[in-house]
Tab-separated table of C-alpha atoms in Angstrom:
chain	number	residue	atom	x	y	z
T	719	MET	CA	-0.054	-0.026	-0.167
T	720	SER	CA	1.184	3.638	-0.876
T	721	PHE	CA	2.080	6.100	1.430
T	722	GLU	CA	-0.824	8.312	-0.059
T	723	ARG	CA	-3.405	5.433	0.098
T	724	LYS	CA	-2.302	4.715	3.692
T	725	ARG	CA	-2.720	8.255	4.691
T	726	ALA	CA	-6.053	8.560	3.160
T	727	GLY	CA	-7.051	5.224	4.549
T	728	GLY	CA	-6.160	6.922	8.197
T	729	GLU	CA	-7.897	10.161	7.471
T	730	LEU	CA	-11.247	8.436	6.533
T	731	ALA	CA	-11.161	6.312	9.422
T	732	ARG	CA	-10.494	9.121	11.759
T	733	LYS	CA	-13.199	11.297	10.231
T	734	LEU	CA	-15.806	7.971	10.597
T	735	LEU	CA	-14.791	8.099	14.320
T	736	HIS	CA	-14.769	11.911	14.451
T	737	VAL	CA	-18.461	11.870	13.389
T	738	ALA	CA	-19.543	8.844	15.517
T	739	LEU	CA	-18.249	10.588	18.633
T	740	ALA	CA	-19.671	13.971	17.848
T	741	LEU	CA	-23.142	12.366	17.190
T	742	LEU	CA	-22.755	10.767	20.683
T	743	LEU	CA	-23.047	14.063	21.943
T	744	LEU	CA	-26.565	14.890	20.949
T	745	VAL	CA	-27.510	11.803	23.272
T	746	PRO	CA	-27.751	14.050	26.354
T	747	LEU	CA	-29.937	16.610	24.837
T	748	SER	CA	-32.495	14.171	24.099
T	749	PRO	CA	-35.605	14.471	26.344
T	750	TRP	CA	-35.305	10.688	27.414
T	751	TYR	CA	-31.887	11.220	28.661
T	752	GLY	CA	-33.471	13.746	31.529
T	753	GLN	CA	-36.178	11.381	32.135
T	754	VAL	CA	-33.908	8.409	32.998
T	755	ALA	CA	-31.870	10.559	34.891
T	756	THR	CA	-34.693	11.799	36.749
T	757	SER	CA	-35.960	8.638	37.277
T	758	ALA	CA	-32.487	7.700	38.575
T	759	GLY	CA	-32.920	10.433	41.321
T	760	PHE	CA	-30.344	12.694	39.671
T	761	GLY	CA	-31.945	16.298	40.661
T	762	GLY	CA	-29.541	18.170	38.501
T	763	ASP	CA	-29.241	19.299	34.895
T	764	ALA	CA	-28.165	15.553	33.591
T	765	ALA	CA	-26.651	17.389	30.215
T	766	LEU	CA	-24.653	19.800	31.731
T	767	SER	CA	-23.371	17.344	34.250
T	768	THR	CA	-22.752	14.669	31.459
T	769	TYR	CA	-20.698	17.245	29.504
T	770	ALA	CA	-18.553	18.710	32.921
T	771	LEU	CA	-17.684	14.693	33.403
T	772	LEU	CA	-16.856	14.155	29.413
T	773	LEU	CA	-14.466	17.235	29.902
T	774	VAL	CA	-12.712	15.797	32.785
T	775	ALA	CA	-12.540	12.133	31.492
T	776	ALA	CA	-11.092	13.535	28.431
T	777	LEU	CA	-8.232	15.448	30.301
T	778	PHE	CA	-7.935	12.346	32.782
T	779	VAL	CA	-7.201	10.564	29.432
T	780	SER	CA	-5.085	12.937	27.702
T	781	THR	CA	-2.913	13.285	31.043
T	782	LEU	CA	-2.825	9.521	31.371
T	783	ARG	CA	-1.489	9.272	27.379
T	784	VAL	CA	1.310	12.031	27.791
T	785	ARG	CA	2.541	11.125	31.177
T	786	LYS	CA	2.224	7.313	31.047
T	787	PRO	CA	2.891	6.576	27.319
T	788	GLU	CA	4.059	3.242	28.663
T	789	LEU	CA	0.473	2.490	30.284
T	790	ARG	CA	-1.169	1.007	27.023
T	791	ASP	CA	1.342	-2.043	27.006
T	792	SER	CA	1.125	-2.509	30.737
T	793	ILE	CA	-2.727	-3.028	30.250
T	794	LEU	CA	-2.340	-5.072	27.184
T	795	ARG	CA	-0.005	-7.466	28.709
T	796	ILE	CA	-1.810	-7.972	31.842
T	797	SER	CA	-4.917	-8.410	29.959
T	798	ARG	CA	-3.372	-10.863	28.015
T	799	GLU	CA	-1.910	-12.792	30.912
T	800	ALA	CA	-5.041	-12.982	32.507
T	801	ARG	CA	-6.900	-13.928	29.503
T	802	ARG	CA	-4.712	-17.101	29.221
T	803	VAL	CA	-4.700	-18.003	33.150
T	804	VAL	CA	-8.673	-18.216	32.341
T	805	LEU	CA	-8.222	-20.279	29.253
T	806	GLN	CA	-5.975	-22.483	30.574
T	807	HIS	CA	-8.486	-23.358	33.635
T	808	VAL	CA	-11.076	-23.953	31.283
T	809	LYS	CA	-8.781	-26.061	29.246
T	810	SER	CA	-8.153	-28.045	32.728
T	811	LEU	CA	-11.955	-28.618	32.676
T	812	GLY	CA	-12.233	-31.184	30.031
T	813	PRO	CA	-11.552	-31.944	26.206
T	814	LEU	CA	-11.867	-28.127	24.982
T	815	HIS	CA	-8.572	-27.323	23.710
T	816	GLU	CA	-9.291	-26.952	20.198
T	817	VAL	CA	-12.254	-24.679	21.069
T	818	VAL	CA	-9.929	-22.642	23.827
T	819	GLU	CA	-7.289	-22.618	21.316
T	820	GLY	CA	-9.870	-21.172	19.015
T	821	ILE	CA	-10.890	-18.366	21.127
T	822	GLU	CA	-7.499	-16.947	22.449
T	823	GLN	CA	-6.689	-16.904	18.657
T	824	ALA	CA	-9.816	-15.067	17.710
T	825	LEU	CA	-9.471	-12.808	21.166
T	826	ASP	CA	-5.691	-11.933	20.152
T	827	ARG	CA	-6.933	-11.145	16.227
T	828	ALA	CA	-9.518	-8.354	18.067
T	829	GLU	CA	-7.163	-7.062	20.312
T	830	GLN	CA	-4.885	-6.655	17.606
T	831	GLY	CA	-7.091	-5.195	15.180
T	832	PHE	CA	-8.509	-2.717	17.633
T	833	PHE	CA	-4.992	-1.401	18.703
T	834	ALA	CA	-4.236	-1.039	14.882
T	835	LEU	CA	-7.056	1.051	14.331
T	836	VAL	CA	-6.097	3.429	17.620
T	837	ASP	CA	-2.539	3.442	15.801
T	838	ALA	CA	-4.237	4.433	12.634
T	839	VAL	CA	-6.710	7.253	13.695
T	840	GLU	CA	-4.478	8.629	16.715
T	841	ARG	CA	-2.023	11.780	15.344
T	842	ASP	CA	1.400	12.245	16.143
T	843	TYR	CA	0.603	15.346	18.208
T	844	GLU	CA	-1.603	13.315	20.180
T	845	LYS	CA	0.907	10.814	21.339
T	846	ARG	CA	3.199	13.721	22.573
T	847	TYR	CA	0.732	16.549	23.788
T	848	GLY	CA	-2.433	13.967	24.491
T	849	TYR	CA	-6.099	14.158	23.008
T	850	VAL	CA	-6.209	18.186	22.340
T	851	ALA	CA	-9.114	17.813	19.767
T	852	ALA	CA	-11.253	15.239	22.531
T	853	ILE	CA	-10.814	18.209	25.213
T	854	CYS	CA	-11.433	21.154	22.983
T	855	ALA	CA	-14.536	19.526	21.858
T	856	ALA	CA	-16.165	18.595	25.144
T	857	ALA	CA	-14.912	22.087	26.279
T	858	SER	CA	-16.530	23.598	23.474
T	859	VAL	CA	-19.988	21.531	23.802
T	860	LEU	CA	-19.732	22.715	27.600
T	861	ALA	CA	-19.903	26.398	27.158
T	862	SER	CA	-22.407	26.255	24.567
T	863	TYR	CA	-24.536	24.568	26.666
T	864	ALA	CA	-23.896	26.622	29.641
T	865	LEU	CA	-24.140	29.957	27.585
T	866	PHE	CA	-26.696	29.185	24.983
T	867	GLY	CA	-28.823	26.096	26.016
T	868	PRO	CA	-29.602	23.288	24.185
T	869	ALA	CA	-31.347	24.023	20.962
T	870	ALA	CA	-28.123	26.126	20.190
T	871	THR	CA	-25.950	23.468	21.128
T	872	ALA	CA	-27.260	20.519	19.239
T	873	ARG	CA	-26.561	22.793	16.118
T	874	GLY	CA	-22.847	23.584	17.213
T	875	ILE	CA	-22.737	19.421	17.763
T	876	LEU	CA	-24.077	19.003	14.178
T	877	ALA	CA	-21.600	21.343	13.074
T	878	LEU	CA	-18.985	19.427	14.419
T	879	ALA	CA	-20.453	16.333	12.950
T	880	VAL	CA	-20.803	17.344	9.319
T	881	VAL	CA	-18.444	20.538	8.421
T	882	ASP	CA	-15.435	19.093	9.336
T	883	PRO	CA	-15.285	15.978	8.197
T	884	VAL	CA	-16.811	17.040	4.587
T	885	ALA	CA	-14.046	19.573	4.160
T	886	SER	CA	-11.398	17.795	5.170
T	887	LEU	CA	-12.048	14.398	2.930
T	888	LEU	CA	-12.962	16.284	-0.222
T	889	THR	CA	-9.901	18.530	0.704
T	890	LEU	CA	-7.844	15.157	0.618
T	891	TYR	CA	-9.634	13.293	-2.263
T	892	LEU	CA	-10.067	16.137	-4.582
T	893	GLY	CA	-6.788	17.949	-3.912
T	894	GLY	CA	-6.278	21.273	-5.783
T	895	ARG	CA	-5.217	24.907	-4.701
T	896	ARG	CA	-6.116	25.611	-1.232
T	897	ILE	CA	-7.515	28.391	0.459
T	898	LEU	CA	-5.838	28.087	3.773
T	899	LYS	CA	-7.048	24.709	4.845
T	900	HIS	CA	-8.932	23.554	2.082
T	901	ASN	CA	-10.238	24.396	-1.489
T	902	PRO	CA	-13.026	26.013	-2.302
T	903	VAL	CA	-14.936	23.143	-3.642
T	904	SER	CA	-14.720	21.592	-0.162
T	905	VAL	CA	-15.607	24.687	1.702
T	906	ALA	CA	-18.744	25.371	-0.559
T	907	ALA	CA	-19.799	21.719	-0.124
T	908	SER	CA	-19.081	21.503	3.500
T	909	ALA	CA	-21.249	24.501	3.611
T	910	LEU	CA	-24.145	23.028	2.053
T	911	ALA	CA	-23.841	19.762	3.696
T	912	PHE	CA	-24.429	21.560	6.686
T	913	SER	CA	-27.128	23.082	5.279
T	914	ALA	CA	-28.833	20.403	4.473
T	915	ALA	CA	-28.675	18.963	7.596
T	916	LEU	CA	-30.483	21.391	9.286
T	917	LEU	CA	-33.201	21.572	7.002
T	918	ALA	CA	-33.791	18.151	6.956
T	919	ALA	CA	-33.988	18.616	11.308
T	920	GLY	CA	-36.483	21.005	10.931
T	921	GLU	CA	-34.540	24.554	10.622
T	922	ARG	CA	-36.083	27.430	8.509
T	923	PRO	CA	-34.387	27.731	5.222
T	924	LEU	CA	-32.503	31.305	5.758
T	925	ARG	CA	-31.463	30.155	8.584
T	926	ALA	CA	-29.639	26.870	7.380
T	927	LEU	CA	-28.073	28.834	4.942
T	928	LEU	CA	-26.515	31.492	7.461
T	929	LEU	CA	-25.510	28.719	9.900
T	930	GLY	CA	-24.024	26.402	7.119
T	931	ALA	CA	-21.934	29.214	5.483
T	932	ALA	CA	-20.904	30.463	9.174
T	933	ALA	CA	-19.907	27.150	10.091
T	934	SER	CA	-17.878	26.444	6.836
T	935	LEU	CA	-15.999	29.713	7.321
T	936	ILE	CA	-15.133	29.191	10.911
T	937	GLU	CA	-13.527	25.337	10.277
T	938	LEU	CA	-11.664	26.974	7.592
T	939	VAL	CA	-9.957	30.010	9.664
T	940	SER	CA	-10.041	28.076	12.873
T	941	PRO	CA	-6.663	26.614	13.987
T	942	GLU	CA	-8.537	24.083	16.258
T	943	ASP	CA	-12.083	23.481	14.702
T	944	ASN	CA	-13.200	21.214	17.583
T	945	LEU	CA	-12.920	24.232	19.784
T	946	THR	CA	-14.370	27.016	17.759
T	947	LEU	CA	-16.746	25.068	15.392
T	948	PRO	CA	-19.352	23.757	17.933
T	949	LEU	CA	-19.262	27.154	20.164
T	950	GLY	CA	-19.287	29.475	17.476
T	951	THR	CA	-22.337	27.985	15.344
T	952	ALA	CA	-23.982	27.595	18.675
T	953	ALA	CA	-23.506	31.426	19.330
T	954	LEU	CA	-24.713	32.422	15.840
T	955	SER	CA	-27.841	30.230	16.223
T	956	TYR	CA	-28.782	31.697	19.604
T	957	LEU	CA	-28.375	35.654	17.884
T	958	LEU	CA	-30.459	34.189	15.137
T	959	GLU	CA	-32.761	33.228	17.439
T	960	LEU	CA	-32.956	36.224	19.578
T	961	SER	CA	-33.189	38.340	16.444
T	962	GLY	CA	-35.835	36.342	14.911
T	963	ALA	CA	-34.190	36.169	11.379
């Protein structure tokens, strides 16, 4: 596999993971989430608490990644040893050698595949400085919710899920002359894709177009769009709602 194909495959995997994680950030905003929290006896704002915990978790994992880079190998070694002890015990209980060996090989392959995926999506700077993008996304969503409320926050999260992946992948696969980070086609396509997603969610056409254009420009000029894109889009959505546009 050539370097360019490997790079493109890694970027595609990264962006698919990015979309999945971004869409999961919408879960605390759903009505049933608060209902479940209330039923469980939680009296506070479930979404706000969840986003705060996610930020703390992102900071904790990122700190471990930087301060204890050997921790993953230690966990992997302990996991393998524990699994082998259990499987050896199962073998001693009866004539299950082939079955147990098949299970062990399958688990080894799954483990190797998982860490190969992690290596593929993890950027070099994340290995040195931690998961900055995840921290920025969690902080941006938390700030959006605290400042602008759930409706605006949902639009910011949707921008994170749509604008960045569309612009980045189109720029990678189409190439061409760039304006800052992306080529003009990628910028326009990401704006239209976000506008279409907003329209599908019930947004008014003019507001959807304004938010789509603004989100695309924010992503284009931002050095860390995971921080600025959700918060900027949420702020604009909030202002448009106040103005009645």
